[in-house]
XYZ file of C-alpha atoms in Angstrom:
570
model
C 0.000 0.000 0.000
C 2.139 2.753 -1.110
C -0.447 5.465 0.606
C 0.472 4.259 4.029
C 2.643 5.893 5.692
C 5.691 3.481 7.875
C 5.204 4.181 11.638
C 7.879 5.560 13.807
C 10.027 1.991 14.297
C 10.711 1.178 18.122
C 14.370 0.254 19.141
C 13.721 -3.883 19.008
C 11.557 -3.418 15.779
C 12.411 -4.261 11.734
C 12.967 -0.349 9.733
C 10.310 0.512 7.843
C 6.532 -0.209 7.461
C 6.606 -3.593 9.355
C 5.762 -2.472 12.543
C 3.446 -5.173 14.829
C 0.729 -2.995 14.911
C -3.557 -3.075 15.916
C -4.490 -0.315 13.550
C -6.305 -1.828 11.102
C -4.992 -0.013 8.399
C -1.388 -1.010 8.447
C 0.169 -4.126 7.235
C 1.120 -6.336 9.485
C 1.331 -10.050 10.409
C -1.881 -10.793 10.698
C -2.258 -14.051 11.994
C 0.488 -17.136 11.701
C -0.247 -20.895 12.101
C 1.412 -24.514 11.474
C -0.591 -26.604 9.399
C -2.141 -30.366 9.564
C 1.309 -31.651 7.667
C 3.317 -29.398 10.301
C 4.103 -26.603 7.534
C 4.137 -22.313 8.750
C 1.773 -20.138 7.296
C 1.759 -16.283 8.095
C -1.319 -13.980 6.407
C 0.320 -10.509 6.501
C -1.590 -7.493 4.953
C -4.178 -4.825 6.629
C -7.437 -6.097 8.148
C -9.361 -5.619 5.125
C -6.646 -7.252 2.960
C -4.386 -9.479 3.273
C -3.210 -13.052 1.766
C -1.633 -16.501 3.264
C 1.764 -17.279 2.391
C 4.219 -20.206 3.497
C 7.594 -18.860 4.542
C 9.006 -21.885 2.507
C 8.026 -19.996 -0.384
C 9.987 -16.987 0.319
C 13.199 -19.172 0.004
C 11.641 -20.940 -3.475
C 9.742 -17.739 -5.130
C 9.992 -14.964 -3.356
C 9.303 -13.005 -6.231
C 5.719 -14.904 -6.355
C 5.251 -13.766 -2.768
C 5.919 -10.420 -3.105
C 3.703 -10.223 -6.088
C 0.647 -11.383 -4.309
C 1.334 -8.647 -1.256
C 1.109 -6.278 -4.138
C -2.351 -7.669 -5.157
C -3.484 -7.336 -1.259
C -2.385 -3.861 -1.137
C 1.091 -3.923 -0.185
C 3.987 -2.774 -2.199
C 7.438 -4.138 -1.447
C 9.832 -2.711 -4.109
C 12.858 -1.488 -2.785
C 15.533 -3.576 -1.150
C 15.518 -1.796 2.274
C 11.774 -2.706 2.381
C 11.436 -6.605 1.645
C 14.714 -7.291 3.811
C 12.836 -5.485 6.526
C 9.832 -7.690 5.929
C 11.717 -11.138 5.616
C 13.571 -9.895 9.109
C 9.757 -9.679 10.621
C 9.160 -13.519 8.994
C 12.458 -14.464 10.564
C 11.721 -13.236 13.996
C 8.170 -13.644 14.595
C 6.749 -16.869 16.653
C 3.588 -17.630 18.296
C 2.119 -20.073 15.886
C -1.122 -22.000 16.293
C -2.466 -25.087 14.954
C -4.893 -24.955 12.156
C -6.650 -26.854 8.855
C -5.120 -25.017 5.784
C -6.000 -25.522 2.839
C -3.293 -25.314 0.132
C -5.334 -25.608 -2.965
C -8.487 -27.285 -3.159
C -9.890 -30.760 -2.998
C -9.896 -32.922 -0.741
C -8.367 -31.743 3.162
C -7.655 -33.647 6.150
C -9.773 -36.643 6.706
C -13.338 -35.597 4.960
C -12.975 -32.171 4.295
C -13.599 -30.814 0.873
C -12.568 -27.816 -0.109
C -14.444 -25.956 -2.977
C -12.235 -23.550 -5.574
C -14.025 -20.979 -4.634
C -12.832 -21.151 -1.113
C -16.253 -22.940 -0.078
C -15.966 -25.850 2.461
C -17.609 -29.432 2.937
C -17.014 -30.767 5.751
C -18.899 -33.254 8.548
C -21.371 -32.868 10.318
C -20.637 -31.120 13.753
C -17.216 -30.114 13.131
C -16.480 -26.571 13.102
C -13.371 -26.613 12.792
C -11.683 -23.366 10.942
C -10.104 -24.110 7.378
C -8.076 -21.094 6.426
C -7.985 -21.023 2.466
C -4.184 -20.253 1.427
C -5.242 -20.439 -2.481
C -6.413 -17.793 -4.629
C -10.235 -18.393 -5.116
C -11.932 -18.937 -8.762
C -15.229 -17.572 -8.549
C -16.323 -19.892 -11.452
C -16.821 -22.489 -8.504
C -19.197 -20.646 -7.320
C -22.335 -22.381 -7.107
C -25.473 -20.600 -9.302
C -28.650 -22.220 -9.529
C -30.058 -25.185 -7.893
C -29.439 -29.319 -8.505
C -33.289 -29.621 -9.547
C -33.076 -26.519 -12.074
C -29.944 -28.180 -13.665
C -31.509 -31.771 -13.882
C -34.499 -30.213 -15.363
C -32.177 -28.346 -17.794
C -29.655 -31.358 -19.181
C -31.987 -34.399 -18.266
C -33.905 -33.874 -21.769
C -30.841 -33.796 -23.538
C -28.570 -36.546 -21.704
C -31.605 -39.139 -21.496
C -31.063 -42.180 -23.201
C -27.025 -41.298 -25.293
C -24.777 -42.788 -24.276
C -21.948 -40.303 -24.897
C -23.613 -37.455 -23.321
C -24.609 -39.697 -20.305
C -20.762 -41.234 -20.044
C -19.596 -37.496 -19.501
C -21.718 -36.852 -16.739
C -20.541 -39.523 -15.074
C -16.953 -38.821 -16.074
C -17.687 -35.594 -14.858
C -18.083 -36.596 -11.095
C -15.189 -39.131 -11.081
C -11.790 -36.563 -9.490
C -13.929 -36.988 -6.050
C -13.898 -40.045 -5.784
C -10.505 -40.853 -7.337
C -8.966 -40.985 -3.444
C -10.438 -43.732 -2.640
C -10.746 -45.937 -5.463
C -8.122 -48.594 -5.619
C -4.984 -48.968 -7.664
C -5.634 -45.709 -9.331
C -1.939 -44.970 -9.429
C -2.858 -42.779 -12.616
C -5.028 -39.731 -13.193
C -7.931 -40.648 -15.516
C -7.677 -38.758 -18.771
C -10.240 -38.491 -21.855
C -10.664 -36.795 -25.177
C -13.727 -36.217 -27.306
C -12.852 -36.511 -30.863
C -15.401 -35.424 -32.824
C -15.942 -33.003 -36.558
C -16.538 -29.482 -36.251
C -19.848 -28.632 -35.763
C -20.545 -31.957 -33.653
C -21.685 -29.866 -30.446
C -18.427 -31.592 -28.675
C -17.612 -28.560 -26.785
C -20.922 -27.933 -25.881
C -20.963 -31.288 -24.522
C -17.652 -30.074 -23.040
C -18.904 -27.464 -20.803
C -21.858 -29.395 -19.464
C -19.698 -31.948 -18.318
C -17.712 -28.813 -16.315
C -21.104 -27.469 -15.182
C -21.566 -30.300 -12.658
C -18.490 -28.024 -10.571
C -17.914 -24.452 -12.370
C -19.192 -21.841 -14.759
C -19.134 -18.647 -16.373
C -21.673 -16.903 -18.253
C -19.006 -14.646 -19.782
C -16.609 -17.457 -21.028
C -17.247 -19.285 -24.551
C -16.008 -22.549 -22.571
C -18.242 -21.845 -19.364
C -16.551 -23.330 -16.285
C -14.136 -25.176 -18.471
C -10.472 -23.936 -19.712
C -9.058 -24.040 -22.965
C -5.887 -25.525 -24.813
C -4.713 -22.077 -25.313
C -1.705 -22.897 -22.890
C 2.220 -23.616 -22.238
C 3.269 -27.183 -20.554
C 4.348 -24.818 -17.573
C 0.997 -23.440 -17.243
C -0.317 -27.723 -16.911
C 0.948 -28.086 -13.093
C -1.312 -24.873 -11.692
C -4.422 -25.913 -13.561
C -4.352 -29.530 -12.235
C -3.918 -27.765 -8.546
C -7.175 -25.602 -9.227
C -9.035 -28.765 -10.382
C -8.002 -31.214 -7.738
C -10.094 -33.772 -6.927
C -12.276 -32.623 -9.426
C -12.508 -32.331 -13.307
C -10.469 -30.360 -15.495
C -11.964 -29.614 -18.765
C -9.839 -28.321 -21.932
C -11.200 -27.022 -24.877
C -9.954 -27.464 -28.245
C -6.587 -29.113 -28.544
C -6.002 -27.276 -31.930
C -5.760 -23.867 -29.874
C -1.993 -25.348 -28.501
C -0.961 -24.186 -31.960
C 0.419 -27.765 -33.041
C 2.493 -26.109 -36.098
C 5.539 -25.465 -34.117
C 7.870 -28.317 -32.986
C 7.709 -27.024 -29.491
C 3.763 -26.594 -29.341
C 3.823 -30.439 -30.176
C 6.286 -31.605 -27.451
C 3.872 -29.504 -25.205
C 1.164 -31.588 -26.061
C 3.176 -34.678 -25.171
C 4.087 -33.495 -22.238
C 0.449 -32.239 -21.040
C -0.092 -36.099 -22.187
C 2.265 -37.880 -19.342
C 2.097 -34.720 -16.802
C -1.654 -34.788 -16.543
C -1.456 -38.663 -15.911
C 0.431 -38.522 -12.778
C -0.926 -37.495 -9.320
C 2.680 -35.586 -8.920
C 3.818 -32.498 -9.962
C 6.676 -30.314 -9.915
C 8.609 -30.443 -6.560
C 8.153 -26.946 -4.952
C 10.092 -26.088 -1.303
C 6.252 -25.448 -0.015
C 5.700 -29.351 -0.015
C 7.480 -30.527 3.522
C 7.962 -33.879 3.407
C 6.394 -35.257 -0.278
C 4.945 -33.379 -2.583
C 0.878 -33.678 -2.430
C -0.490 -36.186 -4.893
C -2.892 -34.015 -6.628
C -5.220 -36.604 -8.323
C -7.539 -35.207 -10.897
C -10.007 -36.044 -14.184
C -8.808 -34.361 -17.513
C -11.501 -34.076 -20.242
C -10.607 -32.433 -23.656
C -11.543 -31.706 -26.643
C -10.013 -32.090 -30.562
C -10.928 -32.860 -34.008
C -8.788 -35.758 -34.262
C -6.898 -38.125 -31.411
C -3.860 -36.474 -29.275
C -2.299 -39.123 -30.447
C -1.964 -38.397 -34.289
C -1.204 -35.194 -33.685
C 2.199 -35.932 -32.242
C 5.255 -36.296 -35.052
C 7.305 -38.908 -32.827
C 8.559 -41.904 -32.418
C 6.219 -44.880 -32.338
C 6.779 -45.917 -28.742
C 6.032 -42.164 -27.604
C 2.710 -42.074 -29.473
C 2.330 -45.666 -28.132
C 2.715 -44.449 -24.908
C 0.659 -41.136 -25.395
C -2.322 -43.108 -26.517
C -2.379 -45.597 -23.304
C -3.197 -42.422 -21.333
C -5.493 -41.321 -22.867
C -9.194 -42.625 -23.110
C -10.442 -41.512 -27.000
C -14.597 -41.113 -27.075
C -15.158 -41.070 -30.687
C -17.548 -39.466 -32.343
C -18.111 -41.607 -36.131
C -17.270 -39.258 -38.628
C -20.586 -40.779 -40.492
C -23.029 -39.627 -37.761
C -24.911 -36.890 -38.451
C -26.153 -35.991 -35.222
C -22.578 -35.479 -33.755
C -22.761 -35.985 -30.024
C -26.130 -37.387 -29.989
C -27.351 -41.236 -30.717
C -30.851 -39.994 -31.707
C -32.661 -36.540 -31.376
C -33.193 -35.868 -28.242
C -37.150 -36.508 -27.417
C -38.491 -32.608 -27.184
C -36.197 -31.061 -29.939
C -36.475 -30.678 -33.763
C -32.738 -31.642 -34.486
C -29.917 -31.699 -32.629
C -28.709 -28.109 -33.408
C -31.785 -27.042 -31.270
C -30.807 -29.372 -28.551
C -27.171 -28.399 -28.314
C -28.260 -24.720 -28.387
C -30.748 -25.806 -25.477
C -27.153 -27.112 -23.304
C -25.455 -24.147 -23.865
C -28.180 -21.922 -22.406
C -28.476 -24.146 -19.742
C -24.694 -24.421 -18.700
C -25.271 -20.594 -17.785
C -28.230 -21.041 -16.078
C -27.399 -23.569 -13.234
C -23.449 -24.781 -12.686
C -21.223 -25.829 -9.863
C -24.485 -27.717 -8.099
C -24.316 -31.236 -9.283
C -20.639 -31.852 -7.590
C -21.428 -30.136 -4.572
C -24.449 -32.787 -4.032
C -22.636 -35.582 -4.789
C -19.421 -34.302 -2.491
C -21.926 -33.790 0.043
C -23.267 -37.340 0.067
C -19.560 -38.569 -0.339
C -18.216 -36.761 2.607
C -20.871 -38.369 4.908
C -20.114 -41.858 3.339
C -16.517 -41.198 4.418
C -17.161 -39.874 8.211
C -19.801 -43.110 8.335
C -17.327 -45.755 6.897
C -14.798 -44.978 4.737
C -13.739 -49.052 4.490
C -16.998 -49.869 3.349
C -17.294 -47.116 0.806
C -13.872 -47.949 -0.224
C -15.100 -51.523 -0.254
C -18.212 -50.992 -2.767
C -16.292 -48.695 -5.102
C -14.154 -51.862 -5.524
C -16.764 -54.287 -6.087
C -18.302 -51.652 -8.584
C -15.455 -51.681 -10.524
C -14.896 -55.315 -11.231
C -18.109 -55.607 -11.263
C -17.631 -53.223 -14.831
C -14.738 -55.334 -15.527
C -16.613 -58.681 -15.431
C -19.212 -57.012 -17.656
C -16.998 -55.381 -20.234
C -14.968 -58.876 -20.302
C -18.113 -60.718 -20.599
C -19.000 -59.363 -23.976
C -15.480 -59.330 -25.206
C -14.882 -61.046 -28.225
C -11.081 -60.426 -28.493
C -8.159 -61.126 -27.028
C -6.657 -59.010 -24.429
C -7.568 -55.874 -22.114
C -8.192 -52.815 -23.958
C -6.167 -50.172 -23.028
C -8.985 -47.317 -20.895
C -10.618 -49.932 -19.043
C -9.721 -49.062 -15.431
C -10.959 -45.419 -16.727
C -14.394 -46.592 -17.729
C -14.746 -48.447 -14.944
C -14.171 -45.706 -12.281
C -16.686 -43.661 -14.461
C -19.066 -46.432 -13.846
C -18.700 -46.320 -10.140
C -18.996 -42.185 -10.081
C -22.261 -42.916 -12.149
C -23.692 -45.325 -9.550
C -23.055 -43.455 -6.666
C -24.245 -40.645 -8.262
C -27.642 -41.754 -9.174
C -27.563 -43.947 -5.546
C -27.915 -40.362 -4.323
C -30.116 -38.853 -7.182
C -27.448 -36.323 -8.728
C -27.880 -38.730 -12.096
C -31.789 -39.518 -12.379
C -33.171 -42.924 -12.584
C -34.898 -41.523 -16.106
C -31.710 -40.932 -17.394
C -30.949 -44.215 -18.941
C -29.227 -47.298 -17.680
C -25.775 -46.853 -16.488
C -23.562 -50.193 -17.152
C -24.998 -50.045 -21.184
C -24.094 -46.506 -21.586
C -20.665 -47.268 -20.303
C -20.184 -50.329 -21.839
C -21.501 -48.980 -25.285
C -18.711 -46.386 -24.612
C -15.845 -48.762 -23.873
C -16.221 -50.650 -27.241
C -16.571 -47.525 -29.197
C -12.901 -46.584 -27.948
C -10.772 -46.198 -30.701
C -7.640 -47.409 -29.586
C -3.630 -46.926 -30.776
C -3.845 -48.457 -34.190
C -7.184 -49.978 -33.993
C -10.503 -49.037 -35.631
C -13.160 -48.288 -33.072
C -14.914 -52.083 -31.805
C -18.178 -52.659 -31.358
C -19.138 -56.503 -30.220
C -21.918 -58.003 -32.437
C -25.583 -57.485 -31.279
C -26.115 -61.272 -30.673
C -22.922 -61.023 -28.349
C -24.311 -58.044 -26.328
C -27.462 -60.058 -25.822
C -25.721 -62.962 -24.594
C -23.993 -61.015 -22.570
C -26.881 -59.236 -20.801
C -28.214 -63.148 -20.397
C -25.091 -63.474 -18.303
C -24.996 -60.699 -16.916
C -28.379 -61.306 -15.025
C -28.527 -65.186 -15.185
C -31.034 -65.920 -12.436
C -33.046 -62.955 -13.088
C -34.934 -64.629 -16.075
C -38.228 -65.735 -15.389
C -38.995 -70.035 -15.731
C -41.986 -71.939 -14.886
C -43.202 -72.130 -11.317
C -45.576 -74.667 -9.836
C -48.925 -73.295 -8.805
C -47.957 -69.913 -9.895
C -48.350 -69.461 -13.566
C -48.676 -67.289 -15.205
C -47.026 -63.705 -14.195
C -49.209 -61.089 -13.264
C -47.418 -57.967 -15.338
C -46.099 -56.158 -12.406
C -44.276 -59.593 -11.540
C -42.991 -60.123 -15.525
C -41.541 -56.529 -15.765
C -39.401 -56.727 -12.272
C -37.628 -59.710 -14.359
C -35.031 -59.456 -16.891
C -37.212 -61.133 -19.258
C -38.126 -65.329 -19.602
C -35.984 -67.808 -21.923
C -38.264 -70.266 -24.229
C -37.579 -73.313 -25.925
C -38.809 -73.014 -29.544
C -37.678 -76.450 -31.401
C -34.123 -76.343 -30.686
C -33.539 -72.808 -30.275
C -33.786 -71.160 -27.259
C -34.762 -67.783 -27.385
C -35.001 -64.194 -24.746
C -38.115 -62.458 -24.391
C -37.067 -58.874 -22.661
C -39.469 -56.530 -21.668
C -39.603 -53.740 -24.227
C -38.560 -50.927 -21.731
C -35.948 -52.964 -20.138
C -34.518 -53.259 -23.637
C -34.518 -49.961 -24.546
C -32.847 -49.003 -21.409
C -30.004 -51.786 -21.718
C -29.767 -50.961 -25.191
C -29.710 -47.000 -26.358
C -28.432 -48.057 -29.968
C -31.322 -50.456 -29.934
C -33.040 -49.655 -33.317
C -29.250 -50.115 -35.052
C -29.485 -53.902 -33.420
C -32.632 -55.167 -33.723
C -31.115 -54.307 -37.671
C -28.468 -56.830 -37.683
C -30.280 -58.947 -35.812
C -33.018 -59.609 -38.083
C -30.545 -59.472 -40.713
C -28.999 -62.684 -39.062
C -32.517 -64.119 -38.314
C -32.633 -63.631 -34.494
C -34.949 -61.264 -34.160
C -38.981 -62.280 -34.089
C -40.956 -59.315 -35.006
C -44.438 -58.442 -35.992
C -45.851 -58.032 -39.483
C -48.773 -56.519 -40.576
C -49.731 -52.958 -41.924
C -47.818 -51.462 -39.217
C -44.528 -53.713 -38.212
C -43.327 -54.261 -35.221
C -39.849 -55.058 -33.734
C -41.354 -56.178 -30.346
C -43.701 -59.178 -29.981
C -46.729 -59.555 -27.677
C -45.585 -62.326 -24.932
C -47.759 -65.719 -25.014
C -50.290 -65.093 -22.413
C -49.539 -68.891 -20.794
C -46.537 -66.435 -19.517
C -48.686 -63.524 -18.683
C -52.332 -62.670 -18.997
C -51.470 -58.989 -19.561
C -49.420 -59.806 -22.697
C -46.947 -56.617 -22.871
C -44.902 -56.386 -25.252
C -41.256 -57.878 -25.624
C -37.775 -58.292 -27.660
C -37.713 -61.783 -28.885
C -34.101 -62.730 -30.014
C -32.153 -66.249 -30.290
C -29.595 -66.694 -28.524
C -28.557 -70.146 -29.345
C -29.785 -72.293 -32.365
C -29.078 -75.510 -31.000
C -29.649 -76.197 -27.434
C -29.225 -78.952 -25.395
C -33.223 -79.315 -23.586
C -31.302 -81.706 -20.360
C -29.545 -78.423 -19.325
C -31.420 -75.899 -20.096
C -35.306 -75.600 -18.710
C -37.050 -72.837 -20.675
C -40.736 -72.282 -20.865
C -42.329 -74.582 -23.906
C -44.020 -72.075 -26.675
């Protein structure tokens, strides 16, 4: 503050303005404390401003210090001046114990701290938490969780890319407790122009941030140096970081290129750059990376094959076929013309309501940490392979494909989430979504797989084998509220044994269904209904239920053997 004027100095006092002082309007050390990981923090500045600062930092970056006294209202320029105010650092004492938060993310035990300086934290503890970060306002939340599920549900409901990036969205939270994550999960959506990816984009960053006055809303943009990658992950801790437009790196120039690669590995480790402000070990800081490009990260790299190799493994590609039409969207969303209208309809809405969907689900998480963390540690486990045994179930090739622990974390953020309604029930089915996703992923040097329709019916047998309604003494038929809790019934028809699936169930397991009921009756699995108006469902034989609703008939095995297998008899 160069308006103040330095007090009179005592005898046992620093020169200059750095006087311990109560008048409010003269900088001073304002309040000092150690830290839960045993680091000093002083806040130094008048009473109306004033910022935290580590006296580690001073021997790192002083220069960084100094410049963020300037931005609280005190200027240290000359010489005579800062070595005044490092001799007050030096000498002062009389520390006290406090939570500080560093950047944000998750703090202590079950603290969560918000980048806008909000905190989370359990029930009955008031503990202080001073915030020692600069706070984004785009964290702010606007709106409320109902508003913004009004807003997106329309759009999301039933496409499976937009519904896989909500989920994704929500996954940095829960990244510290889900195991063997030893890298941070990171995604691209690879799309044309024009195929509302970016839109897509900044709803997926809604769920924590926005900004009405940003292009990007709450997310940031390629428009960066490698440098620049280390700070950004800190502001998005525990929480998604969302990059817009690769092309804005400026991939002509050799350098701009080796940026990208590094961005690639950097933003896959929980480390960063070691800084003298970390006391023992650095802080992991574990975070979700979503961005955007026209083409995969990978191809734009000119390097050697085991770097691109390497590149790609880190990176989970969402594809959007060049073929499609719609761009980000399976079908037109139910409500719209086209899918310009809808994507106009997301970007309105991303300004409308943001930064309320994470806060919901960090507020259910927090409580399922204070309650048990082991157990919720536990089920985000059995989640997971319970993804893996699905995605493995409908393989059809060898090996793992390379994304898989990625998809499966986003599987677990997307049952949690709609466990404690932040992703509605009338959203679509979660596993299909995310499974439809996984075999989509176009991987280093392989085209995009999708398993056969017949395979992903078979698979949803095994998926729910025991679920499938058979005859029962005394108690047949169904009544229709009993036939649509099932999975469906299996049938003997000559020697092939066939699925009947409830319509709605099928829908729901299936959002591409209309492209595979296609190649199934192409292959002859498919029973459908003629007439002037046909049919791809079937009314079910009322011997199974009086009600007759209406049902996906497909073969799933043309020869099968009747002593270990006991359908119903058409």
């Amino acid at each position: 503050m160069t308006a103040n004027k330095p007090p009179n100095p005592g005898p046992d006092q620093p020169q200059g303005i750095f006087k311990l002082s109560h008048d409010d309007g003269v900088p001073c050390i304002r309040d000092a404390v150690i830290d839960q990981e045993g680091a000093r923090w002083l806040r130094y500045g008048t009473a109306d401003r004033s910022c935290w600062f580590s006296p580690s930092e001073l021997v790192l970056n002083d220069k960084s210090v100094f410049a963020r006294l300037t931005q609280a209202g005190t200027d240290l320029l000359t010489g005579k001046s800062k070595t005044a105010f490092l001799t007050m650092v030096e000498q002062h004492s009389g520390y006290r114990s406090a939570l500080v938060a560093a950047r944000p993310g998750w703090l202590d035990k079950a603290h969560y701290v918000y980048g806008n300086g909000d905190v989370e934290r359990p029930d009955g503890d008031t503990r202080e938490v001073i915030i020692a970060f600069e706070p984004n306002p785009k964290f702010t939340a606007v709106g409320t969780l109902e508003a913004w599920q009004a807003s997106v549900g329309p759009v999301v409901t039933n496409q499976p890319i937009p519904l896989f990036v909500m989920m994704y969205a929500l996954v940095g939270a829960i990244l510290r407790y889900a195991p063997a994550h030893n890298q941070n999960p990171q995604a691209e959506l690879v799309g044309e122009r024009e195929s509302a990816k970016s839109t897509l984009l900044t709803v997926g960053a809604s769920a924590w941030a926005g900004d009405p006055t940003s292009e990007v809303g709450g997310a940031e943009t390629w428009d960066m140096t490698a440098n620049i990658h280390d700070p950004l992950k800190r502001a998005h801790a525990d929480n998604l970081l969302a990059l817009d437009e690769v092309n804005l790196a400026g991939l002509d120039s050799k350098s701009q290129r080796e940026m990208l690669q590094k961005v690639a590995f950097k933003g896959a480790t929980t480390g960063g750059r070691k800084r003298l402000t970390d006391t023992v070990t650095a802080s992991n800081v574990r975070v979700a990376t979503l961005s955007t490009s026209n083409v995969p990260q990978r191809d734009l790299l000119k390097a050697p094959q085991s770097i691109v190799d390497a590149v790609a493994s880190r990176i989970f590609t969402i594809a959007i076929p060049k073929e499609h039409k719609l761009g980000i969207f399976q079908t037109v969303p139910a409500g719209f013309v086209d899918a310009r209208e809808a994507a106009e309809h997301l970007r309105t809405a991303v300004n409308e309501n943001y930064g309320v969907a994470g806060r919901a689900f960090v507020r259910h998480l927090v409580a399922a940490v204070v309650r048990d963390e082991a157990a919720l540690r536990s089920k985000i486990e059995r989640l997971m392979n319970e993804f893996h045994t699905a995605a493995r179930e409908e393989a059809v090739v060898k090996g793992k494909a390379r994304g898989e622990k990625t998809v499966a974390v986003t599987y677990v953020a997307g049952k949690l989430a709609r466990q404690w309604g932040v992703i509605l029930e009338g959203w679509g089915a979660l596993l299909p979504a995310t499974l439809a996703i996984y075999h989509a992923h176009a991987t280093a040097g392989d085209a995009p797989y999708t398993p056969p329709a017949i395979e992903r019916v078979r698979a949803f047998r095994a998926r729910n084998r025991g679920k499938f309604g058979r005859a029962r003494q005394g108690r047949w038929p169904y009544t229709e509220a009993e036939f649509l809790k099932k999975a469906g019934v299996l049938r003997r028809k000559g020697k092939q044994l066939q699925v009947l699936i409830p319509a709605k169930r099928f829908r729901q397991e299936f959002p591409d269904h209309v492209d595979m009921l296609k190649q199934l009756r192409d292959e002859g699995r498919a029973q459908t209904e003629g007439g002037k108006q046909p049919k791809n469902t079937i009314k079910l034989p009322r011997q199974i239920c009086r009600a007759a609703p209406r049902v996906y008939c497909i073969t799933v095995v043309d020869d099968v053997d009747a002593r270990r297998v006991k359908p119903v008899r058409a």
